[in-house]
Amino acid sequence: MKRFLILLLAVMTLSAYSVTAAENVEIYIDNELLECEVSPVNIDERVLVPMRAIFEALGLQVFWNGENRTVWAERGDEFICIPIDSAEIGTGVKNSDGADVWVDTIQVDVPAQIINDRTFVPVRAVSETLGSRVSWDGERNRVVIDSRRKEKGVVYYTSLSDYGKLYSVGKNALLRQKLSDKTAYNLKMYDGFVYYGAKENNYIYRANDEIGESVVVSRAANMLAVENGYIYYQELDGRKKNYGVLYRLNLENNETERLTDNVVQYPQKYRDYIYFNLDNDSKMYGLTLDGTGLVTIDTGDKPVLHPFNCVFYGDYILMEDGEWYGHIIRMDLDGSNAAAITKSNSIIFKNQEVTEQVIYLNPEQGQDIYSVNLDGSNLHLVHEGDPTWLDIELLAKYDNAIYYRHPFRKEIYRVNIDGSNETYIGYADDIKIDGGLIFTSYNGLYIDNYDVSGTVKIYPRAVDKFTVSDGNVYLTDKLSSRLHYADYSGNSYAVTADAVGEWVCE
C-alpha cells in the first residue's frame, strides 16, 4: 500500500458552495470523449469530474485513502495529493533516494468533494498541474483538454528536487527520466545532446534522452562553448578558479588540441576568438580558435582589462577604460582601431541589442542615460537622472526605445533614444522584448504591445526567471521552481513536476 502524506490544509465545507449537475457538459481529452460512470458537476461555475476517470485518462494510477479522505495519484516518479474539501493540492516527485519531495502547492477555487459517495476533482486545476492545456468550448458545452502527448521536443534540466541531477522530460510533460547520478551544471545544447559539467569531478559529459550519458573530457575542465563540431574548454589546475590551459576537442574524431602553452585566466569565447588574461599583466589577449593567432589588447592605462567586463558588441569590443568605470573604448575584435567614443566616466549597458547606438550611464551625474554612435558621433543625453534615486537600472533596448527601472520601487519607464516620449510602464522585476512585444514579471508574467495598449496576464503566479523566443515562453515559478510553458494567449501549463535549476531545450 502506498505511503500517504497528509497535507495540513484548511478544510472547507460543502455547504459553502452551490452544487448543480453540469447538464450536458462533456469532457474531451485529445478529441476523445471522456467516459464517466457519473456526470460531471458544476460548482460555482467550476466543473468537477469523477477522480478516477480523469486521472486514468491522463496516465496516472489512483489511490484512495478513506481514513484521511485523500486522493493520491502517481505517474512515474511524480505524484499529486488532493485532500477532500481543501482549497489546496500538493504535488511532488520521488528523488533518487526514493523519498517523497513536496514541490508545489496549487490553490483551487473549488476543492475536491465527495458527492453521493463519489469523489470529484476540479478538472482544470488537475489537468494543468499535470501539464495539459485546458479550454472551454461554450458553443458545444465542452471542457477541452489537450494532453499534448503528440508534442515533440525534449527539455533537459537539473532537478533541485534531486540534488541537482540531470533529467530530461518531453515538452509535453511526459517521459521524465534521470540521465545522470552526478550534480550537473553549465548545460549547453548541441546537435541533439546536452553537454554539462559534473560538480563531483568537473569532467565534461554529454547525454540525451535516447542514448544516456557518456564522458567527453575526463579531466577537470571549464567548458567555454560547444559549436561547429568542437568543445572549447579550459583544463583546470586547481590553484585558482577559471585558471588553466586552453584546449579544444574535435567531436568527430575525439582528437584534442592544446591551444595555449601557458595557463590563462577568465577565458571567454566570442566569435572567432577566445579572450583571456595572464597572471600579473594589465593586458587582455585574444586567441584564434585553432590556437595559431594571438592578439594583444591594451589601452595603455593602469587598470587591468578583463573579458568579463567587456561588452562584445557585434563586430566590436567595448570597454570602460578605468578600474570601476571610465571612457568607453571601441575597438575591432582583434584589438585594432581602438578609439574613445565618450569623454566622461561611463558604465556601458551590457545587455543591449546591437545597433549603431551604444547606451551608457554617467554614474557621476545623477545616473544620466546617454546614447552615442559607434563612431563617437551624436553623443547626447537621453534621460536626466534624479540624484535622489542613487541608482538606476537599464533593462532593455528595443528599436528606438530604452527601458529603465528605479531599483527599489521597481518602476519601469520607457524613453525614446532621442529623449522624447518618456513614459511610465508599470512595476516589474524583469522585462524582455521580443518582436515588438513587452514581457514583464511582477507577481505574474504579463505580455503587452510596444505602446502598452493591451496588457494580458499569461501566468498567474510570481516568476523567478523566464525566456522568450520565437513565440515560446518558458519560466520557472518563484514559489515552486517548477518549469512552465506559456503562450501569448495566456495559456500556461507545467512542464516539470520537480523544481528546476538550469534548463535547455532542443
XYZ file of C-alpha atoms in Angstrom:
506
model
C 0.000 0.000 0.000
C 1.309 3.415 -0.865
C 2.508 5.684 1.919
C 0.309 8.775 2.163
C 1.421 12.128 3.491
C -1.347 14.331 4.811
C -1.357 17.968 3.848
C -2.303 20.142 6.830
C -4.664 22.390 4.981
C -7.726 24.454 5.768
C -10.935 22.454 5.364
C -13.799 23.985 3.513
C -17.357 22.681 3.891
C -19.526 21.591 1.032
C -22.378 23.789 2.197
C -20.406 26.880 1.169
C -20.877 26.037 -2.500
C -23.724 25.929 -4.946
C -23.750 22.444 -6.491
C -25.637 21.655 -9.668
C -25.394 18.927 -12.241
C -23.278 20.019 -15.175
C -26.045 19.201 -17.585
C -24.827 18.104 -20.991
C -21.234 19.142 -20.141
C -18.797 16.827 -21.874
C -15.084 16.335 -21.216
C -12.933 15.753 -24.299
C -9.300 14.661 -23.981
C -7.322 14.716 -27.225
C -10.578 14.842 -29.214
C -11.996 11.769 -27.459
C -14.980 11.858 -25.114
C -14.084 11.036 -21.505
C -16.398 8.236 -20.407
C -17.521 8.708 -16.794
C -19.735 6.483 -14.673
C -21.480 9.579 -13.359
C -21.837 13.007 -14.914
C -19.555 15.950 -14.061
C -20.915 18.547 -11.650
C -20.855 22.330 -11.764
C -19.907 24.049 -8.507
C -19.797 27.841 -8.578
C -19.102 27.737 -12.338
C -16.222 25.269 -11.900
C -16.507 21.814 -13.473
C -15.575 18.844 -11.301
C -15.217 15.317 -12.684
C -15.001 11.843 -11.123
C -11.407 11.452 -9.965
C -10.627 8.006 -11.350
C -11.834 8.789 -14.856
C -9.727 11.923 -15.312
C -6.567 10.560 -13.671
C -6.540 7.289 -15.568
C -7.196 9.107 -18.834
C -4.103 11.241 -18.173
C -1.968 8.188 -17.420
C -1.929 8.147 -13.614
C -2.574 5.411 -11.078
C -5.106 6.463 -8.464
C -5.277 5.530 -4.776
C -7.885 6.477 -2.206
C -7.155 6.834 1.494
C -10.549 6.723 3.141
C -9.202 7.273 6.629
C -7.532 10.569 5.668
C -10.039 11.414 2.914
C -7.207 11.973 0.468
C -6.746 11.204 -3.239
C -3.221 10.167 -4.204
C -2.244 9.721 -7.882
C 1.105 8.791 -9.425
C 2.713 8.908 -12.862
C 6.229 7.519 -12.828
C 8.095 9.323 -10.045
C 5.705 12.272 -9.840
C 2.647 12.430 -7.612
C -0.331 14.633 -6.817
C -2.145 14.675 -3.477
C -5.684 16.047 -3.163
C -7.332 16.255 0.282
C -11.092 16.349 0.134
C -12.711 19.733 0.925
C -9.350 21.525 0.861
C -8.502 24.644 -1.151
C -5.010 23.310 -1.902
C -3.491 20.491 -3.964
C 0.022 19.207 -3.218
C 2.427 17.885 -5.859
C 5.926 16.493 -5.873
C 8.362 13.828 -7.019
C 10.366 10.948 -5.640
C 14.098 11.657 -5.540
C 16.961 9.217 -6.102
C 16.686 8.013 -2.507
C 13.047 7.075 -3.033
C 11.845 9.820 -0.696
C 8.777 11.924 -1.467
C 9.787 15.540 -2.118
C 6.962 18.077 -1.967
C 7.429 20.693 -4.664
C 4.309 22.775 -5.248
C 1.019 23.786 -3.694
C -1.812 24.666 -6.071
C -4.646 26.900 -4.912
C -8.087 25.901 -6.220
C -11.268 27.938 -6.360
C -13.417 24.906 -5.607
C -11.983 21.899 -3.734
C -12.314 18.203 -4.427
C -15.514 16.890 -2.862
C -17.446 13.714 -2.170
C -20.921 13.901 -3.665
C -23.292 10.946 -3.431
C -20.378 8.702 -2.408
C -18.352 9.724 -5.488
C -15.109 11.696 -5.364
C -14.976 14.663 -7.711
C -11.873 16.759 -8.510
C -11.569 20.146 -10.295
C -10.823 19.342 -13.903
C -8.853 22.462 -14.869
C -6.581 22.565 -11.805
C -5.758 18.873 -12.018
C -5.165 18.855 -15.775
C -2.953 21.953 -15.875
C -0.960 20.751 -12.881
C -0.183 17.614 -14.894
C 0.930 19.589 -17.945
C -2.233 19.613 -20.087
C -3.878 22.546 -21.839
C -7.481 23.193 -20.806
C -10.067 25.342 -22.582
C -13.817 25.821 -22.556
C -15.860 25.355 -25.699
C -19.004 27.294 -24.826
C -20.682 26.624 -28.157
C -20.572 22.846 -27.602
C -20.679 22.993 -23.797
C -17.375 21.126 -23.538
C -14.249 21.130 -21.448
C -11.464 20.525 -23.957
C -8.215 19.018 -22.670
C -5.118 18.728 -24.802
C -2.720 16.327 -23.082
C -0.005 17.309 -25.610
C 1.028 13.648 -25.950
C 1.961 14.207 -29.600
C 4.019 17.331 -28.944
C 7.665 16.830 -29.913
C 10.822 18.062 -28.249
C 12.743 17.486 -25.032
C 13.765 19.716 -22.131
C 16.969 18.902 -20.249
C 17.278 20.291 -16.736
C 18.938 19.999 -13.358
C 16.490 18.892 -10.693
C 16.670 20.896 -7.480
C 14.335 18.283 -6.032
C 17.010 15.602 -6.583
C 20.346 17.144 -5.619
C 20.889 18.883 -8.975
C 20.967 15.670 -11.016
C 20.348 15.831 -14.768
C 16.888 14.902 -16.072
C 15.019 15.022 -19.330
C 11.295 15.434 -19.887
C 9.227 15.842 -23.021
C 7.886 19.296 -23.726
C 4.531 17.566 -23.252
C 5.462 16.963 -19.563
C 5.682 13.195 -20.160
C 8.523 10.645 -20.066
C 10.526 12.218 -17.243
C 13.764 10.311 -16.753
C 17.028 10.718 -14.869
C 20.089 10.819 -17.126
C 22.892 11.209 -14.596
C 23.636 10.483 -10.960
C 26.011 13.444 -10.953
C 25.260 17.033 -9.979
C 25.188 18.807 -13.337
C 25.916 22.439 -14.204
C 26.742 24.666 -17.191
C 24.264 22.997 -19.571
C 24.823 23.586 -23.294
C 22.725 22.116 -26.125
C 24.434 20.977 -29.342
C 23.489 18.549 -32.108
C 20.889 16.607 -30.135
C 22.950 16.295 -26.953
C 23.169 18.269 -23.751
C 26.761 18.897 -22.621
C 27.457 19.663 -18.971
C 29.981 19.653 -16.174
C 29.725 17.447 -13.083
C 30.380 19.116 -9.748
C 31.807 15.889 -8.293
C 34.852 15.910 -10.614
C 34.387 18.822 -13.074
C 34.614 16.391 -16.003
C 32.569 17.206 -19.120
C 29.775 14.801 -20.034
C 27.066 14.606 -22.641
C 23.714 12.863 -22.676
C 20.352 12.699 -24.370
C 17.045 11.015 -23.671
C 17.730 8.118 -26.076
C 21.389 7.176 -25.564
C 22.039 8.227 -21.989
C 25.261 9.588 -20.515
C 28.924 9.378 -21.594
C 32.088 11.195 -20.551
C 33.636 13.531 -23.129
C 36.521 15.162 -21.269
C 37.870 13.062 -18.379
C 39.831 15.885 -16.790
C 38.716 18.752 -14.579
C 37.635 21.387 -17.081
C 35.769 24.639 -17.549
C 33.602 24.288 -20.678
C 33.512 27.527 -22.689
C 31.446 26.564 -25.743
C 30.219 23.673 -27.882
C 29.843 24.657 -31.525
C 30.852 23.826 -35.088
C 31.999 20.328 -34.134
C 34.266 21.346 -31.237
C 34.208 21.665 -27.466
C 36.337 24.579 -26.284
C 37.435 24.179 -22.691
C 39.992 25.117 -20.081
C 41.756 22.356 -18.190
C 41.702 23.382 -14.538
C 44.801 23.003 -12.387
C 43.084 23.629 -9.049
C 45.098 26.640 -7.924
C 42.506 29.246 -8.885
C 39.018 29.389 -10.296
C 38.956 29.719 -14.095
C 42.715 29.114 -14.251
C 44.376 26.678 -16.672
C 45.442 25.791 -20.216
C 43.022 26.109 -23.164
C 42.090 23.104 -25.336
C 39.597 22.126 -27.959
C 38.175 18.679 -28.686
C 37.063 17.571 -32.149
C 33.737 15.809 -31.588
C 34.010 13.849 -34.840
C 37.351 12.129 -34.223
C 37.856 12.849 -30.481
C 41.260 14.453 -31.129
C 42.357 17.069 -28.590
C 44.409 20.157 -29.468
C 46.246 22.269 -26.922
C 45.641 25.926 -27.754
C 47.874 27.724 -25.234
C 51.293 26.952 -23.787
C 50.641 28.908 -20.604
C 47.795 28.883 -18.133
C 45.239 31.631 -18.637
C 42.545 33.264 -16.508
C 38.894 34.242 -17.090
C 38.567 32.896 -20.657
C 35.525 33.892 -22.699
C 34.768 32.832 -26.253
C 33.230 35.272 -28.711
C 33.008 34.588 -32.443
C 36.492 33.727 -33.788
C 38.456 34.417 -30.605
C 38.905 33.231 -27.051
C 39.731 36.205 -24.849
C 41.640 35.806 -21.577
C 44.083 37.284 -19.049
C 47.527 36.167 -17.915
C 48.965 36.460 -14.426
C 50.433 39.823 -13.360
C 49.540 41.512 -16.621
C 47.342 44.538 -17.300
C 46.530 43.350 -20.805
C 43.863 41.166 -22.366
C 44.570 38.694 -25.145
C 42.563 37.207 -27.989
C 43.421 33.776 -29.406
C 42.095 32.403 -32.682
C 40.108 29.204 -32.322
C 42.834 26.986 -33.763
C 45.426 28.474 -31.412
C 47.659 29.858 -34.169
C 46.959 33.588 -33.864
C 47.382 35.694 -30.726
C 46.473 39.381 -30.438
C 47.177 41.756 -27.555
C 44.522 44.163 -26.310
C 45.990 47.009 -24.277
C 44.675 50.529 -23.745
C 47.974 51.673 -22.268
C 46.427 52.627 -18.934
C 46.858 51.123 -15.480
C 43.582 49.210 -14.983
C 43.581 45.501 -15.761
C 41.312 44.567 -18.690
C 39.072 41.544 -18.102
C 36.919 39.745 -20.710
C 34.029 39.553 -18.233
C 33.963 43.356 -18.014
C 33.955 43.883 -21.780
C 30.877 44.165 -23.944
C 31.232 42.146 -27.143
C 29.024 44.204 -29.392
C 28.627 42.907 -32.940
C 31.959 43.392 -34.719
C 33.456 45.357 -31.826
C 34.732 45.196 -28.276
C 33.519 47.948 -25.947
C 35.314 48.507 -22.667
C 35.385 51.057 -19.883
C 38.895 52.452 -19.668
C 39.064 52.518 -15.872
C 39.155 50.326 -12.790
C 35.473 50.907 -11.935
C 34.367 52.936 -14.957
C 35.889 55.312 -17.461
C 35.786 56.455 -21.082
C 34.253 53.910 -23.445
C 36.857 52.483 -25.833
C 35.640 50.866 -29.057
C 37.949 48.528 -30.981
C 37.839 45.754 -33.530
C 37.717 42.157 -32.291
C 41.453 41.786 -32.893
C 42.186 44.826 -30.720
C 42.955 47.156 -33.609
C 41.495 50.598 -34.398
C 40.915 51.482 -30.747
C 39.164 54.809 -30.217
C 37.439 56.578 -27.332
C 33.776 57.264 -28.146
C 32.955 59.045 -24.850
C 34.868 61.651 -22.861
C 33.281 61.198 -19.454
C 33.062 58.372 -16.946
C 30.701 55.780 -18.344
C 29.108 52.451 -17.453
C 28.093 50.502 -20.543
C 24.667 48.862 -20.636
C 25.767 45.243 -21.085
C 22.501 43.696 -22.358
C 21.640 45.974 -25.262
C 20.911 44.692 -28.727
C 23.470 45.578 -31.385
C 22.615 48.760 -33.291
C 24.545 51.842 -34.343
C 23.901 53.377 -30.922
C 25.605 52.477 -27.646
C 23.691 53.201 -24.433
C 25.524 54.006 -21.212
C 25.165 55.645 -17.798
C 27.152 58.505 -16.365
C 27.473 57.445 -12.710
C 28.594 60.869 -11.503
C 25.695 62.952 -12.772
C 22.580 61.547 -11.127
C 22.640 58.366 -13.236
C 22.055 60.188 -16.510
C 21.412 57.950 -19.538
C 23.318 58.750 -22.733
C 23.463 57.462 -26.288
C 26.444 57.647 -28.646
C 27.044 56.244 -32.092
C 29.731 53.611 -32.574
C 31.917 56.145 -34.373
C 31.624 58.583 -31.456
C 29.155 60.911 -33.165
C 25.722 62.027 -31.990
C 26.542 61.780 -28.279
C 23.508 63.111 -26.430
C 21.546 62.946 -23.194
C 18.561 60.588 -23.283
C 17.346 60.874 -19.698
C 18.466 63.205 -16.950
C 18.681 61.131 -13.795
C 17.209 62.045 -10.440
C 20.043 62.294 -7.846
C 17.678 61.080 -5.121
C 17.407 57.692 -6.880
C 21.045 56.867 -6.047
C 20.992 54.212 -8.728
C 19.224 53.305 -11.961
C 18.977 50.035 -13.860
C 18.987 49.793 -17.638
C 16.841 46.782 -18.533
C 16.328 46.640 -22.283
C 16.740 48.405 -25.576
C 14.450 47.693 -28.499
C 14.096 49.554 -31.753
C 14.379 53.242 -30.810
C 13.444 52.948 -27.136
C 15.231 52.332 -23.843
C 13.662 50.747 -20.756
C 14.994 51.547 -17.298
C 13.949 50.949 -13.705
C 14.102 52.504 -10.286
C 15.887 49.670 -8.416
C 13.972 49.992 -5.138
C 10.454 50.858 -6.276
C 10.750 48.608 -9.375
C 9.045 51.230 -11.524
C 9.693 50.752 -15.258
C 9.975 53.667 -17.679
C 10.442 53.840 -21.425
C 12.074 56.698 -23.306
C 12.989 57.097 -26.947
C 16.698 57.218 -27.754
C 16.279 60.827 -28.874
C 14.959 61.661 -25.378
C 11.316 62.068 -26.367
C 8.119 60.386 -25.165
C 9.272 59.312 -21.715
C 6.504 57.065 -20.342
C 5.821 55.185 -17.127
C 5.205 51.493 -17.907
C 4.499 49.870 -14.531
C 6.119 47.684 -11.922
C 8.371 44.786 -12.897
C 11.088 42.512 -11.552
C 12.315 41.798 -15.075
C 11.499 42.845 -18.625
C 12.195 41.303 -22.016
C 11.369 42.487 -25.528
C 10.597 40.133 -28.406
C 9.188 41.088 -31.777
C 7.760 44.366 -30.538
C 6.056 42.724 -27.557
C 6.955 43.545 -23.961
C 7.124 40.817 -21.298
C 7.243 41.860 -17.653
C 7.261 39.838 -14.450
C 5.750 41.118 -11.227
C 3.509 38.783 -9.215
C 2.826 37.066 -12.525
C 4.024 37.275 -16.105
C 2.478 39.817 -18.464
C 2.588 40.495 -22.181
C 1.846 43.836 -23.757
C 2.124 45.685 -27.044
C 5.032 48.003 -27.677
C 2.782 51.005 -26.950
C 1.462 49.378 -23.731
C -2.074 49.355 -25.067
C -3.286 45.906 -24.029
C -1.813 44.037 -21.068
C -2.533 40.292 -20.835
C -1.536 38.158 -17.862
C -0.110 34.936 -19.286
C 0.988 33.332 -15.994
C -0.831 33.873 -12.685
C 1.915 33.480 -10.065
C 5.236 35.174 -9.298
C 8.015 34.234 -11.725
C 11.665 33.622 -10.859
C 13.159 33.788 -14.374
C 11.859 33.444 -17.915
C 12.992 33.241 -21.522
C 11.189 34.402 -24.651
C 11.986 33.075 -28.111
C 10.005 32.554 -31.341
C 6.594 32.747 -29.707
C 7.546 30.476 -26.788
C 7.855 31.475 -23.147
C 9.489 29.187 -20.614
C 9.505 30.254 -16.983
C 10.227 28.986 -13.507
C 7.639 29.593 -10.829
C 9.098 31.650 -7.969
C 7.457 29.584 -5.233
C 7.966 26.054 -6.533
C 10.752 26.498 -9.165
C 8.786 24.199 -11.467
C 9.313 24.857 -15.173
C 6.204 26.072 -17.028
C 5.341 26.943 -20.597
C 3.096 29.852 -21.528
C 1.864 31.074 -24.873
C 0.998 34.603 -25.927
C -2.731 33.977 -25.460
C -2.468 33.319 -21.733
C -2.484 29.517 -21.749
C 0.082 28.021 -19.370
C 0.881 24.591 -18.019
C 3.587 22.780 -16.072
C 6.426 21.046 -17.934
C 8.214 19.546 -14.918
C 6.886 18.094 -11.713
C 10.122 18.911 -9.878
C 11.984 22.137 -9.061
C 14.370 23.187 -11.811
C 17.762 24.901 -11.715
C 19.235 25.201 -15.218
C 17.397 24.097 -18.340
C 17.960 23.898 -22.099
C 15.608 22.822 -24.889
C 16.051 21.031 -28.186
